[in-house]
CSV table of C-alpha atoms in Angstrom, one decimal:
chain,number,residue,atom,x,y,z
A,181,UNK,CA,-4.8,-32.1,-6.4
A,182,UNK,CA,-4.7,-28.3,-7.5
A,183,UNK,CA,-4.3,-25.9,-4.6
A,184,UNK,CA,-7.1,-23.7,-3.3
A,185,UNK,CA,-7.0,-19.9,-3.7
A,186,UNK,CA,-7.2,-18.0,-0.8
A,187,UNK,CA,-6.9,-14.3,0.0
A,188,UNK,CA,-3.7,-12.8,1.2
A,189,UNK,CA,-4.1,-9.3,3.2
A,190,UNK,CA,-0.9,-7.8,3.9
A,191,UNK,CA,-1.3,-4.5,6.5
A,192,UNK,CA,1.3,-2.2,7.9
A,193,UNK,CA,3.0,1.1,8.3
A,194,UNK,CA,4.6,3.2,5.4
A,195,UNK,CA,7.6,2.2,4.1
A,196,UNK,CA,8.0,-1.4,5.8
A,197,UNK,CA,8.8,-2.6,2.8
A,198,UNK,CA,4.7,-4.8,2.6
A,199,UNK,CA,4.5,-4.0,-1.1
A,200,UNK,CA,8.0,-5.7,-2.1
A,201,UNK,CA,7.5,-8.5,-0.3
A,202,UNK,CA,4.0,-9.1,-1.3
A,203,UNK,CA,5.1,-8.7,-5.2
A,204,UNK,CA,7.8,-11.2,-4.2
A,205,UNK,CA,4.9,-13.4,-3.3
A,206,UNK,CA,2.7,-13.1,-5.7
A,207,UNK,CA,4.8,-13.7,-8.6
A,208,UNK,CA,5.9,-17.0,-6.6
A,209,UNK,CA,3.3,-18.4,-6.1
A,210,UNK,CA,1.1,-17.1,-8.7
A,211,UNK,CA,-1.3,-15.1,-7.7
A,212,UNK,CA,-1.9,-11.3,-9.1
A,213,UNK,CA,-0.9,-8.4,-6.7
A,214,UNK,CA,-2.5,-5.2,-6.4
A,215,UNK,CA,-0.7,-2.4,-4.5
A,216,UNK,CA,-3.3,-0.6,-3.1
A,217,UNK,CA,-1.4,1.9,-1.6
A,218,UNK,CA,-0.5,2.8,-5.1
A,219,UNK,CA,-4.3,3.6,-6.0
A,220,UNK,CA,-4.6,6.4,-2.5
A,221,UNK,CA,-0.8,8.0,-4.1
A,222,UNK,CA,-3.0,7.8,-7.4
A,223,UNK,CA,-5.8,9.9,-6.3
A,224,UNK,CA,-3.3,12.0,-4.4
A,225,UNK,CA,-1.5,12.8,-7.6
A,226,UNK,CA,-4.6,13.9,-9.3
A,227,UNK,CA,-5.6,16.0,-6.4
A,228,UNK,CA,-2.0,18.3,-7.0
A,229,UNK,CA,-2.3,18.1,-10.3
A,230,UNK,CA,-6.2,19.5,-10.5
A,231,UNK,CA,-5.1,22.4,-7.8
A,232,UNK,CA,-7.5,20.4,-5.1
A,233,UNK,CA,-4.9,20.4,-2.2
A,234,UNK,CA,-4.2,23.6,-0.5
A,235,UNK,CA,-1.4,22.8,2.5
A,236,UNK,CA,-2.9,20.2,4.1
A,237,UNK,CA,-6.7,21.1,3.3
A,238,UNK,CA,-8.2,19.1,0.6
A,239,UNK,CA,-11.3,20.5,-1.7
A,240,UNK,CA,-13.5,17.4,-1.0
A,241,UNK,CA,-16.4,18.8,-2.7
A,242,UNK,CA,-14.4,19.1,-6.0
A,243,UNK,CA,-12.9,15.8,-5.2
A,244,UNK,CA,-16.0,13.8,-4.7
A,245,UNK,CA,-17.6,15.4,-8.0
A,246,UNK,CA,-14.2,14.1,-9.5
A,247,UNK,CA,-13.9,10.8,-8.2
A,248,UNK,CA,-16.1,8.8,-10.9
A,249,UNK,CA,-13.6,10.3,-13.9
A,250,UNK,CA,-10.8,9.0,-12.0
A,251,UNK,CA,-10.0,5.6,-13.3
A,252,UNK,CA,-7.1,3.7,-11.6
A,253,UNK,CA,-5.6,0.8,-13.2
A,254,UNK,CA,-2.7,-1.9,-13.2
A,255,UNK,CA,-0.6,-2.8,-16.1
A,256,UNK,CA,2.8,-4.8,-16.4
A,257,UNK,CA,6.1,-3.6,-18.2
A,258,UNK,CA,6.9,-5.1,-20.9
A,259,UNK,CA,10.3,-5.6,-20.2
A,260,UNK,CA,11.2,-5.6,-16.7
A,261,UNK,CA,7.6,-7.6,-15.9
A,262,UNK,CA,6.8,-4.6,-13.5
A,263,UNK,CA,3.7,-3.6,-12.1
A,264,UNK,CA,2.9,0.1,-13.6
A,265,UNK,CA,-0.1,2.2,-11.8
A,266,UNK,CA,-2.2,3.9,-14.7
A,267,UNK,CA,-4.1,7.0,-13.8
A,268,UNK,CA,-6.7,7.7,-16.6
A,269,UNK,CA,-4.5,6.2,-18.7
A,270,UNK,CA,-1.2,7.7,-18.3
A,271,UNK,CA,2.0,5.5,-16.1
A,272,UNK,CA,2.3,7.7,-13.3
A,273,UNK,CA,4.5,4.9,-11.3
A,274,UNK,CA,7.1,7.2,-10.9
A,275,UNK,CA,5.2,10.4,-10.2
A,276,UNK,CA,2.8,8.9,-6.9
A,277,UNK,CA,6.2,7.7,-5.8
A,278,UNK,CA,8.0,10.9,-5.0
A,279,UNK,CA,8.0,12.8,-1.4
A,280,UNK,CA,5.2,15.4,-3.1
A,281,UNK,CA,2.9,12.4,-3.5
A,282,UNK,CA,4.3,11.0,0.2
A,283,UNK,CA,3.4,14.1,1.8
A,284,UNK,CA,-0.2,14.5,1.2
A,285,UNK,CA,-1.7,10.7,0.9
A,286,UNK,CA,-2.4,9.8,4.2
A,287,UNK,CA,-4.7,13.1,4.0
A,288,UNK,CA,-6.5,12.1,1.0
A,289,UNK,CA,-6.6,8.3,2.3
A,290,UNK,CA,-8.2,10.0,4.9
A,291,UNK,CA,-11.6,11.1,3.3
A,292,UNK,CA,-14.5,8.4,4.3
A,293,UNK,CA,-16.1,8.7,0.4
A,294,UNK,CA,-12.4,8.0,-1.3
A,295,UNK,CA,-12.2,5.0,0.7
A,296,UNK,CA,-15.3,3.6,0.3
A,297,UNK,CA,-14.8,4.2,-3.5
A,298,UNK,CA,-11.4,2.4,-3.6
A,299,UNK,CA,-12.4,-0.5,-1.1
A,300,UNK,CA,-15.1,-1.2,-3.5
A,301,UNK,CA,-13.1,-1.5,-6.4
A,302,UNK,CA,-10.4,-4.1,-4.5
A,303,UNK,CA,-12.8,-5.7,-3.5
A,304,UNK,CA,-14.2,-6.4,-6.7
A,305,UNK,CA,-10.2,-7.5,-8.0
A,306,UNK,CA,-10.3,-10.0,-5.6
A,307,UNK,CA,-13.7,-11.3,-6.0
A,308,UNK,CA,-11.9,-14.2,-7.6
A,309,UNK,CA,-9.4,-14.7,-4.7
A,310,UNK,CA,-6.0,-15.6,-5.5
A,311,UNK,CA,-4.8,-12.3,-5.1
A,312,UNK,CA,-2.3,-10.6,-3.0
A,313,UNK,CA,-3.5,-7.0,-1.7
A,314,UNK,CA,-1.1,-5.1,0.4
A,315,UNK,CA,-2.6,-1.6,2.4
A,316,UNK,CA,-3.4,-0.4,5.8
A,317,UNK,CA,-6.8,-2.1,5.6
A,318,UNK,CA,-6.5,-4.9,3.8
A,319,UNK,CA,-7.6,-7.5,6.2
A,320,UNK,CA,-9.5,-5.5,8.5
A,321,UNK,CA,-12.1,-4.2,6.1
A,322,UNK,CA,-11.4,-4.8,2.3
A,323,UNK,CA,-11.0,-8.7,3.2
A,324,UNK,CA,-11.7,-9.3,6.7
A,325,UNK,CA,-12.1,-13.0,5.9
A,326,UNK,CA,-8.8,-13.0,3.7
A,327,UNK,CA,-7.1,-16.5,5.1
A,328,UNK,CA,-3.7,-15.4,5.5
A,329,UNK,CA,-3.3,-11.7,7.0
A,330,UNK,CA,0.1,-10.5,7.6
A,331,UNK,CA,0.9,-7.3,9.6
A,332,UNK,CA,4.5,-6.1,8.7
A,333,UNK,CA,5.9,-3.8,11.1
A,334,UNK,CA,9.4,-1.7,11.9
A,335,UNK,CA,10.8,0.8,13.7
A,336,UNK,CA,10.1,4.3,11.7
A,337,UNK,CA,13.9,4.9,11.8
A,338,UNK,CA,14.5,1.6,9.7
A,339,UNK,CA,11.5,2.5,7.5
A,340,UNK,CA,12.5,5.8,7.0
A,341,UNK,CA,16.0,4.8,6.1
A,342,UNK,CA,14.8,2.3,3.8
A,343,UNK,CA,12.9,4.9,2.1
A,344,UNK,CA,16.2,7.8,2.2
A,345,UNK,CA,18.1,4.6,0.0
A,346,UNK,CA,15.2,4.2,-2.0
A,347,UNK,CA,14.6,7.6,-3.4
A,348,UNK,CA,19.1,8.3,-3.6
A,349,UNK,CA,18.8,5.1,-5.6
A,350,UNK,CA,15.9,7.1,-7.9
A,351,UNK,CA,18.5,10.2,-8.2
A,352,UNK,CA,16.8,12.2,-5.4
A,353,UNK,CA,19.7,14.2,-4.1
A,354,UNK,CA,17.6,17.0,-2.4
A,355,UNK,CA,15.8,15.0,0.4
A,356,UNK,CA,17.3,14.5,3.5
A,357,UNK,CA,16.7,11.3,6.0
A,358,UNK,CA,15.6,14.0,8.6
A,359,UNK,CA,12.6,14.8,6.4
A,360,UNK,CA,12.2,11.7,5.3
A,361,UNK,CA,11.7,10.6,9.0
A,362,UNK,CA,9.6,13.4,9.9
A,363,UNK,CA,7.3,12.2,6.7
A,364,UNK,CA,7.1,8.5,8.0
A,365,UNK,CA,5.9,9.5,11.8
A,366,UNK,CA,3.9,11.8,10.4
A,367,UNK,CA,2.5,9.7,8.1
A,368,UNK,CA,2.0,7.1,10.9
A,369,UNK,CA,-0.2,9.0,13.1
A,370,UNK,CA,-2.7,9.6,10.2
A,371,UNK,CA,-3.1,6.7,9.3
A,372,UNK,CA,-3.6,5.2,12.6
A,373,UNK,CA,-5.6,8.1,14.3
A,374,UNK,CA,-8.4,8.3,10.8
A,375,UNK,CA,-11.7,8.0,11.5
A,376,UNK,CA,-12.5,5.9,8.7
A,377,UNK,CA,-10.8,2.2,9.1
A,378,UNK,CA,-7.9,3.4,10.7
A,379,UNK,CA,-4.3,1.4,10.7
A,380,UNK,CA,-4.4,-1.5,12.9
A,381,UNK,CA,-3.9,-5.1,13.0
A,382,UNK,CA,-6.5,-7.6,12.8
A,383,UNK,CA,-7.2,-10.2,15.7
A,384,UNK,CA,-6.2,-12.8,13.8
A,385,UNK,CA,-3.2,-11.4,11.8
A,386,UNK,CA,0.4,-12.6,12.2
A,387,UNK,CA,2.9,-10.0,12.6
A,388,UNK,CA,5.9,-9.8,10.5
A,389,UNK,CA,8.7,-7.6,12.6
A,390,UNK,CA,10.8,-7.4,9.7
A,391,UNK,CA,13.6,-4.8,11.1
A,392,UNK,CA,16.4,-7.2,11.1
A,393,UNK,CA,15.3,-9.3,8.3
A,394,UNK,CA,16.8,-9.5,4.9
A,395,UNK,CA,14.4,-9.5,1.9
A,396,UNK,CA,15.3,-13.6,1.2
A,397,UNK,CA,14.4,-14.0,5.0
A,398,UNK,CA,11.4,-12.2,4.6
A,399,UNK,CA,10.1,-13.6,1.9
A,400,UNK,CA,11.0,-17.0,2.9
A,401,UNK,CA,9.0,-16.4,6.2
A,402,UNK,CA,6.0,-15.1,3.7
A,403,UNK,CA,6.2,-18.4,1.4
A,404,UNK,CA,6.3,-21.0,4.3
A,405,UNK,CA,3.1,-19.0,6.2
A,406,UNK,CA,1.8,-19.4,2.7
A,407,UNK,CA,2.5,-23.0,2.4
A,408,UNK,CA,1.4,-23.8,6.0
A,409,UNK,CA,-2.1,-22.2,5.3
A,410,UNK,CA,-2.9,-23.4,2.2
A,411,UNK,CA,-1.8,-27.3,3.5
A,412,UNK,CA,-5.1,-26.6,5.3
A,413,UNK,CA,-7.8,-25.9,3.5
């Protein structure tokens, strides 16, 4: 008998390495992934790049006039079977993930009328379920009745250290791990002190404490919870 599709929501803090293993996942089991973490750098980007961000005061006005001419879309590399985030077009995968982009999305993810736009579009994407979504509120309010909801959590040293080896990996020579920790916490409380659907984890989400964990651990934990659930339906 073919197995049911379900909804996997998988929330957490920056940097907890949610968006690896839920492309890990997804290309295990079958299911598309959308990184919608990718969509808020997206917007971000556009906001530096049209002059709409002015220290850490956005030009919502101009923004929300903007926001229908900003199409977000996923494609996959041709060769390395990657996921690519197209803004209006253009791969800008490498751009939204640099520490410019890093320092300012948690603002713009924090404006009520670009999260209401981008919730709707997810939402749509996964109108179909089999889908993995990873985000800060995936299965609180994007897919509050997603069937498998995963919080993924670590100390902000370990994520920011994770990050610091991620961008010397990229080439990045000028960033330190001191900023790069500063940029996590900060990042932290804005998301989780928003007014509009704030980080947190859902009643009936499992958490994932993955500081210790290696990636094959982790994403054998993610593949059995899979399993597990989907035994049920």
């Amino acid at each position: 008998m073919e197995k049911k599709l379900i909804t996997i929501a998988i929330d957490g803090f920056s940097s907890s390495g949610k968006s690896t293993m839920a492309k890990v996942l997804a290309k295990n089991i079958g299911y598309a992934y959308i990184d919608t973490g990718a969509m808020y750098r997206a917007v971000t980007l556009y906001c530096l790049n049209n002059n709409l961000i002015d220290g850490d005061t956005v030009d919502t006005q101009a923004l929300e006039k903007a926001m229908p001419t900003i199409a977000i879309t996923f494609s996959v590399d041709p060769t390395t079977g990657a996921s690519l985030t197209m803004l209006n077009g253009v791969n800008v995968e490498q751009e939204i993930r640099d520490m410019r982009v890093s320092g300012k999305v948690s603002i713009v993810a924090a404006i009520p009328f670009v999260r209401r736009a981008l919730v709707e579009q997810q939402q749509k994407m996964g109108q179909s379920k089999g889908i993995v979504m990873d985000g800060r509120d995936i299965g609180t309010v994007v897919f509050p009745n997603a069937e498998m909801k995963v919080y993924v959590d670590a100390s902000a040293e370990t994520r920011a250290q994770r990050r610091f080896d991620e961008l010397k990996a990229k080439g990045d020579t000028s960033t330190t791990y001191e900023e790069v920790l500063e940029n996590v916490k900060y990042r932290d409380h804005l998301d989780q002190t928003r007014e509009e659907s704030p980080l947190r984890k859902a009643d009936d989400a499992i958490t994932l404490d993955n500081s210790t964990m290696t990636r094959d651990e982790q994403n054998q934990w993610l593949l059995d919870l899979y399993n597990s659930i989907v035994a049920q339906q």
